[in-house]
mmCIF file of C-alpha atoms and ligand atoms in Angstrom:
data_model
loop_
_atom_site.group_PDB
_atom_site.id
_atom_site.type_symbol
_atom_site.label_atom_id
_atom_site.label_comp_id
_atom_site.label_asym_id
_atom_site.label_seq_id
_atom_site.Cartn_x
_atom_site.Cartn_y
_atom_site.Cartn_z
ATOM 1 C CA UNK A 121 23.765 5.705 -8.666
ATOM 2 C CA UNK A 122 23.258 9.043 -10.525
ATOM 3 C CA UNK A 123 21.697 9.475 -13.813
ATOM 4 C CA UNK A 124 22.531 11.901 -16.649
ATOM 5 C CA UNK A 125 19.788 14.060 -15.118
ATOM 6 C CA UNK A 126 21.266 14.539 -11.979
ATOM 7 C CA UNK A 127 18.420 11.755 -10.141
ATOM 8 C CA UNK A 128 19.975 9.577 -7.785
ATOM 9 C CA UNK A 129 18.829 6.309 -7.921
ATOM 10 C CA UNK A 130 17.966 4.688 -4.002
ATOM 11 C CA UNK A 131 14.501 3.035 -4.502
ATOM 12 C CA UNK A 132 13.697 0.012 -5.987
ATOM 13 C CA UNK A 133 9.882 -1.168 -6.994
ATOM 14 C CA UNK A 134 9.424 -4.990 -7.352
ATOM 15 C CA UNK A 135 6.283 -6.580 -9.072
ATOM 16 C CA UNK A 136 6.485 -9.776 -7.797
ATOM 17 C CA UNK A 137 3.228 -10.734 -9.351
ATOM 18 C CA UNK A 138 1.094 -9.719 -12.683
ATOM 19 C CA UNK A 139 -1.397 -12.099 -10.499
ATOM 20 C CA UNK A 140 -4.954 -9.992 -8.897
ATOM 21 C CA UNK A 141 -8.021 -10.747 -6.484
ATOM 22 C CA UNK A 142 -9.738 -7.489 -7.868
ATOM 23 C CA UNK A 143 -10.080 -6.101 -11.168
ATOM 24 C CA UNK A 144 -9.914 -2.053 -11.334
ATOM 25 C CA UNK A 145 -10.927 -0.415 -14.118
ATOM 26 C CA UNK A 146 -7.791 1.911 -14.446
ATOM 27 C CA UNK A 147 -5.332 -0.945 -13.662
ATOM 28 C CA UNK A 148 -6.777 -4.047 -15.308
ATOM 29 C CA UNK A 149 -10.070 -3.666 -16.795
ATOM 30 C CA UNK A 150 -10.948 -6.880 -18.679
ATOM 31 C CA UNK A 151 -11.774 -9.633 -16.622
ATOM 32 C CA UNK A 152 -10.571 -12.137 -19.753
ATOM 33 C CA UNK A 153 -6.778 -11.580 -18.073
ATOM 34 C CA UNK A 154 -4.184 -13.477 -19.313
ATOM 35 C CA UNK A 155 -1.822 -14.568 -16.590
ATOM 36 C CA UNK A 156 1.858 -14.882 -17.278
ATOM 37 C CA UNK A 157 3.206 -18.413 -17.174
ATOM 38 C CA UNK A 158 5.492 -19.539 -13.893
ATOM 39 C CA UNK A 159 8.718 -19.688 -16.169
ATOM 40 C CA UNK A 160 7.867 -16.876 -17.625
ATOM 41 C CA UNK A 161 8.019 -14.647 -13.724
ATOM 42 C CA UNK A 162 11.000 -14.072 -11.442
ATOM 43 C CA UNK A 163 11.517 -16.685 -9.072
ATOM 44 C CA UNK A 164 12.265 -15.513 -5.434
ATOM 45 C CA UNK A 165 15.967 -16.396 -5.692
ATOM 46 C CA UNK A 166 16.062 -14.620 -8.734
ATOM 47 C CA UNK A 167 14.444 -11.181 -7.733
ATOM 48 C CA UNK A 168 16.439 -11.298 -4.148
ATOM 49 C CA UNK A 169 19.905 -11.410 -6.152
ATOM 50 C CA UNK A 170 18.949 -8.491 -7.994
ATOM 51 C CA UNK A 171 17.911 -6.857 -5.010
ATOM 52 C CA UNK A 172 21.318 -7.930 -2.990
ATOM 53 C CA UNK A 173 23.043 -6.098 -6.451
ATOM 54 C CA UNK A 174 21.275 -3.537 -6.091
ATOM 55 C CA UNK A 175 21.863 -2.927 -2.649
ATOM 56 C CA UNK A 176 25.486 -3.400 -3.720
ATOM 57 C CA UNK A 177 24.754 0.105 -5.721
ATOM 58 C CA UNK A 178 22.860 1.805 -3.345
ATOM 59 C CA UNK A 179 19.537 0.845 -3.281
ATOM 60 C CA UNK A 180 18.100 1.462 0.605
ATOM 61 C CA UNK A 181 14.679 0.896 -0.280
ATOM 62 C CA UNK A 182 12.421 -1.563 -1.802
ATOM 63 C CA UNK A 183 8.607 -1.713 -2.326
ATOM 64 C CA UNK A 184 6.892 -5.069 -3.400
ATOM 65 C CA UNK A 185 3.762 -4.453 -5.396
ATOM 66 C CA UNK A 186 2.002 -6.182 -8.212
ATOM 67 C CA UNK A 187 -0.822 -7.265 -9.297
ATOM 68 C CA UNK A 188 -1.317 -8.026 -5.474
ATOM 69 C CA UNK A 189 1.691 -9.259 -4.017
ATOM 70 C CA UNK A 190 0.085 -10.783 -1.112
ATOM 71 C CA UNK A 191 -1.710 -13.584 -3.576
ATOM 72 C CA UNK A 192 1.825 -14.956 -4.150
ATOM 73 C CA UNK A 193 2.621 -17.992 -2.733
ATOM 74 C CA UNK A 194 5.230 -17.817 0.400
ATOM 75 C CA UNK A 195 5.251 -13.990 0.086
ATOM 76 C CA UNK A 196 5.836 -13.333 3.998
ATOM 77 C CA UNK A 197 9.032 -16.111 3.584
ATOM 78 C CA UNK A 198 10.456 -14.023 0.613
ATOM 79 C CA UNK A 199 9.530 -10.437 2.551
ATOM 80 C CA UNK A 200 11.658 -11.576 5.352
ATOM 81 C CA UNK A 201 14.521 -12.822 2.534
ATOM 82 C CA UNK A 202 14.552 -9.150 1.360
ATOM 83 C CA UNK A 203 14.261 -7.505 4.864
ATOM 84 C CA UNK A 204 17.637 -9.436 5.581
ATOM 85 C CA UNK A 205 19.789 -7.844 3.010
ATOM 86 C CA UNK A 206 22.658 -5.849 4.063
ATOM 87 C CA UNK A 207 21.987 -2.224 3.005
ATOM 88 C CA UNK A 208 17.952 -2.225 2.870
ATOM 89 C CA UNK A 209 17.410 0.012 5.366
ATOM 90 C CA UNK A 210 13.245 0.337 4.017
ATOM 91 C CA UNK A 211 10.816 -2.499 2.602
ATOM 92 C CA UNK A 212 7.411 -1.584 2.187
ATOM 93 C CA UNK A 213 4.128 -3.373 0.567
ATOM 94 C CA UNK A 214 1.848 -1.660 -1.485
ATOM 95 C CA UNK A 215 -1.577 -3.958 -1.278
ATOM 96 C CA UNK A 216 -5.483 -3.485 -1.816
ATOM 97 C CA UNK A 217 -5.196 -4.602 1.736
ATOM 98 C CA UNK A 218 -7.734 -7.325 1.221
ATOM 99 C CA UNK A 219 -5.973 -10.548 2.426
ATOM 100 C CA UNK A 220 -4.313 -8.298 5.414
ATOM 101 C CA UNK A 221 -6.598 -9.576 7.882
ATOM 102 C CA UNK A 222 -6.642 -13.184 6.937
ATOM 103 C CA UNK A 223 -4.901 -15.222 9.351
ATOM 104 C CA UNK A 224 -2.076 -17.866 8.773
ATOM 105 C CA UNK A 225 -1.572 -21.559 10.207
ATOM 106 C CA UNK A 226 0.893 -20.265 12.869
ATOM 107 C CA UNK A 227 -2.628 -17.871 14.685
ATOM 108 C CA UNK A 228 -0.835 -14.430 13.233
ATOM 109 C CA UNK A 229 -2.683 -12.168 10.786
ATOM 110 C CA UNK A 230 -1.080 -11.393 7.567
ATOM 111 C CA UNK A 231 0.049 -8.112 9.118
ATOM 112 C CA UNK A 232 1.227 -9.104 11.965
ATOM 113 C CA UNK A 233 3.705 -12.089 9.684
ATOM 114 C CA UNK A 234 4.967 -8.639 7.184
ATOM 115 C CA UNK A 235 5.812 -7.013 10.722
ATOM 116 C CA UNK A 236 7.714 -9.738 12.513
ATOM 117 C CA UNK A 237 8.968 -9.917 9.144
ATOM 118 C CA UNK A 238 10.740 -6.597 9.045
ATOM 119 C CA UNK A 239 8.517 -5.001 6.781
ATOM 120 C CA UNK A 240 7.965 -1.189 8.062
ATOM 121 C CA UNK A 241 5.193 0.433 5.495
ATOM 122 C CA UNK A 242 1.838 -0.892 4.293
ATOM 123 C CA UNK A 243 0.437 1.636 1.497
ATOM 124 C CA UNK A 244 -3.257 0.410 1.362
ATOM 125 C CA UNK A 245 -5.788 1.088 -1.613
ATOM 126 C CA UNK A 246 -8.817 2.120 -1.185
ATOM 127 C CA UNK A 247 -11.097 4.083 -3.672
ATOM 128 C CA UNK A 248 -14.153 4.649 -2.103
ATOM 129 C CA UNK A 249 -16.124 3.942 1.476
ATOM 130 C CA UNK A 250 -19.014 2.643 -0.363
ATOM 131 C CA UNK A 251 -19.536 -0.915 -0.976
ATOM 132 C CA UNK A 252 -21.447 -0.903 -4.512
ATOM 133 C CA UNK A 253 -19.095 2.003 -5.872
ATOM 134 C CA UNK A 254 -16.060 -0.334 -4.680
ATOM 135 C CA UNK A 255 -17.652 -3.133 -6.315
ATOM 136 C CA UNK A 256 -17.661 -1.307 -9.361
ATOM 137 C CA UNK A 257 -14.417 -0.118 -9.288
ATOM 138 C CA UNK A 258 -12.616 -3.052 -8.146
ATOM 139 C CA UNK A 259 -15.145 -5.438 -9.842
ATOM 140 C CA UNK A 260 -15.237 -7.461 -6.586
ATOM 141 C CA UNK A 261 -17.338 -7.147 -3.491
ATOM 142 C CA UNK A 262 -14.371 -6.976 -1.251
ATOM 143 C CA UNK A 263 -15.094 -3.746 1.125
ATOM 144 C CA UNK A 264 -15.249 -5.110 3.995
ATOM 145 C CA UNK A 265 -12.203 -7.180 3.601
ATOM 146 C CA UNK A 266 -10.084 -4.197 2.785
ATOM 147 C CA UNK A 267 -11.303 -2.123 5.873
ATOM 148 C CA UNK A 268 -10.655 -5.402 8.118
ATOM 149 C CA UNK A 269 -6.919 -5.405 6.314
ATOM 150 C CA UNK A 270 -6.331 -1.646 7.073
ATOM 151 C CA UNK A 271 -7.501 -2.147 10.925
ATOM 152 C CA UNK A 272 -5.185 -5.259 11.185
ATOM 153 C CA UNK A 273 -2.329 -2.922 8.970
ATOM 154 C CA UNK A 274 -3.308 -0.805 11.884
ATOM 155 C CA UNK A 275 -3.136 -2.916 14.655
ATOM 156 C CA UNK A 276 0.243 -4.906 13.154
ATOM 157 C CA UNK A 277 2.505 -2.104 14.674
ATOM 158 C CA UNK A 278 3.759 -1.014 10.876
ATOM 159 C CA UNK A 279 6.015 1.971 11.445
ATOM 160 C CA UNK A 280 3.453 3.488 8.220
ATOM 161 C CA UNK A 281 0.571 2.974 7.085
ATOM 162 C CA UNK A 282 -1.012 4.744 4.195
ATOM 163 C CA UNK A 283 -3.758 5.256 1.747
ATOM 164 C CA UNK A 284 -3.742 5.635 -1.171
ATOM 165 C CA UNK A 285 -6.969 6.927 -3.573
ATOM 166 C CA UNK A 286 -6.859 6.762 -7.345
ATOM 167 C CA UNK A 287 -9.290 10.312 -8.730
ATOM 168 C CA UNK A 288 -11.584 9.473 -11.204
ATOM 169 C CA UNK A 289 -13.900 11.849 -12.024
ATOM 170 C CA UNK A 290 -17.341 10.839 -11.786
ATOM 171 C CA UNK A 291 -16.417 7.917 -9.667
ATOM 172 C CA UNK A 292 -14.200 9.984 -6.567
ATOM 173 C CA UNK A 293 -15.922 13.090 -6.031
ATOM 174 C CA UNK A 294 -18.573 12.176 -3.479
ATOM 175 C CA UNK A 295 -15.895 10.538 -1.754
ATOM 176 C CA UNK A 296 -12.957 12.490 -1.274
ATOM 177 C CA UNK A 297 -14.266 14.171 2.231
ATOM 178 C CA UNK A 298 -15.540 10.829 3.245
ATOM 179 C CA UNK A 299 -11.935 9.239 2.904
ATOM 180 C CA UNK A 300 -10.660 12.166 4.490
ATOM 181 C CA UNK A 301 -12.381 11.868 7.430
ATOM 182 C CA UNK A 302 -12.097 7.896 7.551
ATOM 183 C CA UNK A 303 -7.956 8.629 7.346
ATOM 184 C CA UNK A 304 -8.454 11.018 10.317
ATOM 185 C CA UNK A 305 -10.048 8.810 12.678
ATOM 186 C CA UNK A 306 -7.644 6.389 11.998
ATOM 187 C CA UNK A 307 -4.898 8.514 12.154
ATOM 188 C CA UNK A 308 -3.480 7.291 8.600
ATOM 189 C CA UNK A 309 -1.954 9.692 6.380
ATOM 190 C CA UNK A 310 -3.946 9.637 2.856
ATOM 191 C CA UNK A 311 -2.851 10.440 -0.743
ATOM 192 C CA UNK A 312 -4.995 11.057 -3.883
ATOM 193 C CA UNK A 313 -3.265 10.111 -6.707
ATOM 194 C CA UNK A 314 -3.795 11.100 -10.369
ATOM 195 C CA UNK A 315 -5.401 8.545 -12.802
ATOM 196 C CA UNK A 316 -2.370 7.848 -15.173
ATOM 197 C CA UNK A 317 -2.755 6.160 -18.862
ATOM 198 C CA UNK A 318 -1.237 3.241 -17.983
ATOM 199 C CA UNK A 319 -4.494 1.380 -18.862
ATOM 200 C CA UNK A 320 -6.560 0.948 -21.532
ATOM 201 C CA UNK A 321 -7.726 3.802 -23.543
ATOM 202 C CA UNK A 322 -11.391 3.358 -22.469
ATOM 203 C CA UNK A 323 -10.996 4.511 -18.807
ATOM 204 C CA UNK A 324 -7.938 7.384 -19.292
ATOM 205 C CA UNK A 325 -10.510 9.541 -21.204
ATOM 206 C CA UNK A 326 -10.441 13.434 -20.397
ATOM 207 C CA UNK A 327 -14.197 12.976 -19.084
ATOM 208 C CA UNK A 328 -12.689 10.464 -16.264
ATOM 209 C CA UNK A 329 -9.491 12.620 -14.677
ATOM 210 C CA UNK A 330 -9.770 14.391 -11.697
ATOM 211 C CA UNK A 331 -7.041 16.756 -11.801
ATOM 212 C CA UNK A 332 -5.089 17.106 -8.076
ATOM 213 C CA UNK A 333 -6.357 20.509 -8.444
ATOM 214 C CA UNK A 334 -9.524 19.917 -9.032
ATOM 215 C CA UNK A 335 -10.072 17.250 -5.879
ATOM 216 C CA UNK A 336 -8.359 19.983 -3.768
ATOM 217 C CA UNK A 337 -11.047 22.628 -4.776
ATOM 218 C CA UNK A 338 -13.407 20.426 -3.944
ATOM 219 C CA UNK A 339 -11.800 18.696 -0.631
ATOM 220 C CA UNK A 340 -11.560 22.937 0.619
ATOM 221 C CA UNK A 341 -15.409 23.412 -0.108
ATOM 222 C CA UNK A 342 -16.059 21.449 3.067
ATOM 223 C CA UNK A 343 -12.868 21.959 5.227
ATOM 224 C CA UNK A 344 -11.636 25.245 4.214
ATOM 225 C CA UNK A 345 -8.208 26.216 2.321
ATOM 226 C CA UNK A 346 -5.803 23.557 2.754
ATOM 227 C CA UNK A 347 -2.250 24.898 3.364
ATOM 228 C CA UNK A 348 0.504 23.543 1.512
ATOM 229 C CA UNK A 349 3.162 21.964 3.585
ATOM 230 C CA UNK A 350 6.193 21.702 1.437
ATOM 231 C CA UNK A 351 8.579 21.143 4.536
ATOM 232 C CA UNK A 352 6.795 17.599 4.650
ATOM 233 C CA UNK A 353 7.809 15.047 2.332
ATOM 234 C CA UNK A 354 8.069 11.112 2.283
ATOM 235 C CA UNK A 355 9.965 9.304 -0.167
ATOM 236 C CA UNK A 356 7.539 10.030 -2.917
ATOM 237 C CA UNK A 357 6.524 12.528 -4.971
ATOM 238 C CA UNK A 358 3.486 13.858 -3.435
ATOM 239 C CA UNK A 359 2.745 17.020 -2.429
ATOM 240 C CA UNK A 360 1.122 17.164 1.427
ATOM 241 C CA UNK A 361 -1.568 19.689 2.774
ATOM 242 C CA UNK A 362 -2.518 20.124 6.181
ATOM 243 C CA UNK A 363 -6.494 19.839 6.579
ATOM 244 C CA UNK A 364 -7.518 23.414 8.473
ATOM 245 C CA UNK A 365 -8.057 23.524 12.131
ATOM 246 C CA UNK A 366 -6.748 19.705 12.650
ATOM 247 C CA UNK A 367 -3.630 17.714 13.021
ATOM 248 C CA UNK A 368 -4.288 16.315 9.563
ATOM 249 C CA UNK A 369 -2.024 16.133 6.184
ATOM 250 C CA UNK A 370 -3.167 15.039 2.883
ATOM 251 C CA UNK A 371 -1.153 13.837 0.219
ATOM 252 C CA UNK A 372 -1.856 14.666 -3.864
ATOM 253 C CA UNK A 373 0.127 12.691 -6.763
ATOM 254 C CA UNK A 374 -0.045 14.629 -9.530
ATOM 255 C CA UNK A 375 1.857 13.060 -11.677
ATOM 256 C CA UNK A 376 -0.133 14.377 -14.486
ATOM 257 C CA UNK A 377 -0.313 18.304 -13.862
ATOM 258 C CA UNK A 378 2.480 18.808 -11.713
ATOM 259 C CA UNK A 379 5.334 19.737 -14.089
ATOM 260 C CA UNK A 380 7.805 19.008 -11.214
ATOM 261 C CA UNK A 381 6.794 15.237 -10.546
ATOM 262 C CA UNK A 382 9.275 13.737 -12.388
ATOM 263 C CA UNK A 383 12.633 16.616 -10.873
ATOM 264 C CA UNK A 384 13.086 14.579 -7.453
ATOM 265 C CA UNK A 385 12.274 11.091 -8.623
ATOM 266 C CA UNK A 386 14.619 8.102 -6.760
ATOM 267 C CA UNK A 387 13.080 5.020 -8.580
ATOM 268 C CA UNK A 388 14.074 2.183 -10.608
ATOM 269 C CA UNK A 389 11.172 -0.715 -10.971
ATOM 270 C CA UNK A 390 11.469 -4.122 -11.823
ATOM 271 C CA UNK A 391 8.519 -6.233 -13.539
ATOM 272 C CA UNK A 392 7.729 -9.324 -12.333
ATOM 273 C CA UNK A 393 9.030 -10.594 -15.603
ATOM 274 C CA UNK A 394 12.309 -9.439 -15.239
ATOM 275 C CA UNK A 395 12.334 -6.042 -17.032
ATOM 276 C CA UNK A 396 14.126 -3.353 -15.438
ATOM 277 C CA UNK A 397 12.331 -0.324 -16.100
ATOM 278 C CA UNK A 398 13.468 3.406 -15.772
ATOM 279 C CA UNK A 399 10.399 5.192 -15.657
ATOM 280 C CA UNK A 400 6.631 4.183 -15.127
ATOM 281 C CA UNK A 401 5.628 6.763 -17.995
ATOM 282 C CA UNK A 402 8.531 5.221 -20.453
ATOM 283 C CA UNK A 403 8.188 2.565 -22.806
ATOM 284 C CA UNK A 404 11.810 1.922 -21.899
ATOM 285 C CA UNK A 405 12.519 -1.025 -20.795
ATOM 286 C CA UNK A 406 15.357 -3.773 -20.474
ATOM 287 C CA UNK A 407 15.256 -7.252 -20.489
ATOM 288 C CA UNK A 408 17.106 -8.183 -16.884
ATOM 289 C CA UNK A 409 15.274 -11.544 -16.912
ATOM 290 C CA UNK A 410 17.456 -13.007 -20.131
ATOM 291 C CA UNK A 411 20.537 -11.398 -18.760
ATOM 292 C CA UNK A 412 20.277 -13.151 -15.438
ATOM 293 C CA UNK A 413 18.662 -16.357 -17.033
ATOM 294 C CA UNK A 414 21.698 -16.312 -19.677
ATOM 295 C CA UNK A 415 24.249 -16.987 -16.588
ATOM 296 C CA UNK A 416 25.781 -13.608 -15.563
ATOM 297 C CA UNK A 417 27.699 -12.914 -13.163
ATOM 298 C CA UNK A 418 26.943 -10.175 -10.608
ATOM 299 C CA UNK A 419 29.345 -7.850 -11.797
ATOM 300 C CA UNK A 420 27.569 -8.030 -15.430
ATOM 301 C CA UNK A 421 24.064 -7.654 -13.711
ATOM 302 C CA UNK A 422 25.273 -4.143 -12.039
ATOM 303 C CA UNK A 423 26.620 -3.023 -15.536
ATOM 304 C CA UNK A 424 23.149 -3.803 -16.194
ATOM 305 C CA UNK A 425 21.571 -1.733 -13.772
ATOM 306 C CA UNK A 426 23.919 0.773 -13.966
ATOM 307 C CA UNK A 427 23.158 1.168 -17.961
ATOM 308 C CA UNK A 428 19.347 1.053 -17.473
ATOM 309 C CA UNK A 429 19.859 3.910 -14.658
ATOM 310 C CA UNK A 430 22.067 5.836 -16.940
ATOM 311 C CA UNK A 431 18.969 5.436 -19.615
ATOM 312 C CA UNK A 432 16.801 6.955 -17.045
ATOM 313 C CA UNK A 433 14.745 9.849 -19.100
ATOM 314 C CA UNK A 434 14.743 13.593 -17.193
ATOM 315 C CA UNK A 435 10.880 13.309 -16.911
ATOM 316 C CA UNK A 436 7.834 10.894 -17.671
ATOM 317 C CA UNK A 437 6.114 10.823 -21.388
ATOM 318 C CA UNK A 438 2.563 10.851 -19.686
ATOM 319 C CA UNK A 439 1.558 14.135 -21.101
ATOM 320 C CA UNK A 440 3.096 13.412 -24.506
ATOM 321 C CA UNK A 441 0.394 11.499 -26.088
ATOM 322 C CA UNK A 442 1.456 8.697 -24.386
ATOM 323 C CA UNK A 443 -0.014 5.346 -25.264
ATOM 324 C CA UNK A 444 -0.716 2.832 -22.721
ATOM 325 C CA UNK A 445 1.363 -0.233 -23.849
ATOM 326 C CA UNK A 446 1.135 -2.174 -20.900
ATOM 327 C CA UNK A 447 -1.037 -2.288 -17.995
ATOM 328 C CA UNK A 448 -0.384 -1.001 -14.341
ATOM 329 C CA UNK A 449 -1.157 -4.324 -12.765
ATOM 330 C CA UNK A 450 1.892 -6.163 -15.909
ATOM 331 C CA UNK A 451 4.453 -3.320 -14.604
ATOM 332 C CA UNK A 452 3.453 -2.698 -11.019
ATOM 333 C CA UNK A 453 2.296 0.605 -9.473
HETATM 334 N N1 SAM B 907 -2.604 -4.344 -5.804
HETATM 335 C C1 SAM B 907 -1.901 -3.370 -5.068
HETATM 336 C C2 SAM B 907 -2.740 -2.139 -4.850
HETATM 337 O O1 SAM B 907 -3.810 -2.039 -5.457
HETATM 338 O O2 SAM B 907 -2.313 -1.283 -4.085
HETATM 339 C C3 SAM B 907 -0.546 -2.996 -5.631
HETATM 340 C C4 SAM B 907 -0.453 -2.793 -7.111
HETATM 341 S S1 SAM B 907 -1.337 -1.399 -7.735
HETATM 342 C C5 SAM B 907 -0.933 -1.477 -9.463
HETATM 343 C C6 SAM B 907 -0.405 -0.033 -7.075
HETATM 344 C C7 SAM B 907 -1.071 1.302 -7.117
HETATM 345 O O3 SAM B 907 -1.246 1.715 -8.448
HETATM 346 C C8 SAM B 907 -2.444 1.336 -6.450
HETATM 347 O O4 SAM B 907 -2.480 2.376 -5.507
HETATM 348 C C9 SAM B 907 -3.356 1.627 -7.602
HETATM 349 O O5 SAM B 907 -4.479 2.348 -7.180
HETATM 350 C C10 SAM B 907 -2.460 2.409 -8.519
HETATM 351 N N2 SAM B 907 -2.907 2.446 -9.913
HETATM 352 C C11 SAM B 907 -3.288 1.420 -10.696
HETATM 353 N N3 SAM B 907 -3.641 1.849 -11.920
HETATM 354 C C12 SAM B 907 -3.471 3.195 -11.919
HETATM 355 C C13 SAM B 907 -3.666 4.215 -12.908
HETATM 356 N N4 SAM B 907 -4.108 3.952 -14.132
HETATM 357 N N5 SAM B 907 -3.389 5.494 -12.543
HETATM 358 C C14 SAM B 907 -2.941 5.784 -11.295
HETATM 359 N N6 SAM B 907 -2.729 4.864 -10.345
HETATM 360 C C15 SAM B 907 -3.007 3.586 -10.644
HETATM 361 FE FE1 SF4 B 908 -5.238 -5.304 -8.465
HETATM 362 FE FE2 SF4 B 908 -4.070 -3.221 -7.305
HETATM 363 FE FE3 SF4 B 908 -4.483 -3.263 -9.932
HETATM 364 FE FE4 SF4 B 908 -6.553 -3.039 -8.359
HETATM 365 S S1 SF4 B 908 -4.862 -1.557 -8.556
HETATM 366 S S2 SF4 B 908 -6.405 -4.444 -10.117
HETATM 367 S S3 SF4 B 908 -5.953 -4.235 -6.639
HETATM 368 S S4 SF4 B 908 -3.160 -4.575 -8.839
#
């Protein structure tokens, strides 16, 4: 699938859950959270037929986020549902990494259950190396259970594993070279990504963003110039550096200052309510849930898709005065 912009759609984002175990500030930062009703979420059978459509129209890669996908119920049965369609050649998880480690009734870890089932990526957040700064970004005490989930990510034979740092000013600075050097020893790649206003207006104030930039400037005061390394690229948008003097590349999502974030983009995301949206920074969005819930028929669901990708807006709205209307953890990052 193409779009009018000359995009070419091959990656689908689920949300299979508005559901969380922490609370970040720049993703959900009440704790009064109101959950969606069951009814009102994609069943499994539902989201896998809109998958096996979409693989139908050349979608070769999924990611399941959230909320935190792993605090849905039967997740690792479903994972191995969508590893099994014909044409996904790439399902990934992104996670806080927190429930990685936790072991299920069969003796395997987490991990180990996404492996067998066919999942190949783990993109792990983490914000910080320090437990009371994690606790007050996440709003839970749950350190130590994300660095036992990235070892076990680590230890689960995933063909990737990455990090993934949200820059807040104020909050990231003391520990960008910190993360750095954690992501080193364990030989994970690690991406700082942009705070985007996909929040409330409280935490996307100028005073809080950390420009890519900026976190660069700051990342080369201790290692030394960091040399761009366009010839590297993943099926994102981020931009990769290698650290001087080591065998080290660092990834920065800029999706704020880099006026080309939007030329290369791939994606189409589905909310765990059944909207099919075009563009994270895009209040664009189309009710898929009604159409499939309605009765129709496969062919009418790829019209579907096919209109929503033809929809698909040449760049994001995030530097446009954009105003959050609703929050990362309802759309899934
Ligand atoms: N719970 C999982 C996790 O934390 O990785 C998956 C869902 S989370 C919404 C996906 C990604 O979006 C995370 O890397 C998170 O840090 C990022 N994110 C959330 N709010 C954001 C914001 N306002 N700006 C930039 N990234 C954000
Ligand atoms: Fe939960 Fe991930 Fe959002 Fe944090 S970023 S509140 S872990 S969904």
């Amino acid at each position: 699938m193409e779009d009018r912009h000359g995009h070419r759609i091959s990656y689908l984002r689920i949300s299979v859950t508005d559901r969380c175990n922490e609370r970040c500030r720049y993703c959900m930062p009440v704790e009064l959270q109101e959950w969606l009703p069951r009814e009102g979420v994609l069943s499994y059978e539902e989201i896998l037929r809109v998958a096996e459509i979409g693989a139908g129209l050349g979608v070769r890669k999924i990611r399941v986020t959230g909320g935190e996908p792993l605090t849905r119920r039967d997740v690792v049965g479903f994972f191995a549902r969508l590893c099994a369609i014909d044409g996904i050649e790439d399902v990934g998880i992104s996670t806080n990494g927190t429930l990685l480690a936790n072991r299920l009734p069969d003796g395997r870890n987490i991990s180990e259950a996404l492996v067998d089932a066919g999942v190949r990526s783990a993109n792990i957040s983490l914000d910080t190396l320090d437990r009371e700064a994690y606790r007050a970004a996440t709003g839970r005490d749950f350190l130590d259970r994300a660095l036992a989930g990235i070892d076990a990510a680590r230890g689960a034979g995933f063909e990737k594993v990455k990090l993934n740092t949200v820059l807040m000013r104020g909050g990231s600075e003391a520990q960008l070279v910190d993360l750095v050097e954690f992501a080193h020893r364990r030989g994970l790649l690690l991406r700082f990504i942009e705070l985007m206003p996909v929040s409330s207006g409280d935490v996307l104030t100028e005073a809080n963003f950390l420009s890519a930039g900026a976190a660069r400037g700051l990342l080369e005061e201790a290692f030394g110039k960091l040399e761009p390394r366009p010839d590297f690229r993943t099926n994102g948008p981020a931009s990769y550096y290698a650290v001087g003097g080591r065998d080290q590349l660092v990834g920065f999502i800029g999706a704020m200052t880099n006026l080309h974030f939007c030329d290369s983009c791939n994606k189409l995301r589905l909310t765990c309510d059944g909207k099919l949206r075009p563009c994270l920074g895009s209040h664009l969005e189309f009710d898929l849930m009604s159409e499939i819930r309605r009765g129709a028929d496969d062919e009418e669901i790829a019209s579907f898709i096919r209109g929503v990708v033809e929809r698909k807006p040449r760049e994001h709205e995030f530097r446009d005065n954009y105003i959050p209307g609703r929050r990362m953890v309802a759309i899934g990052g």
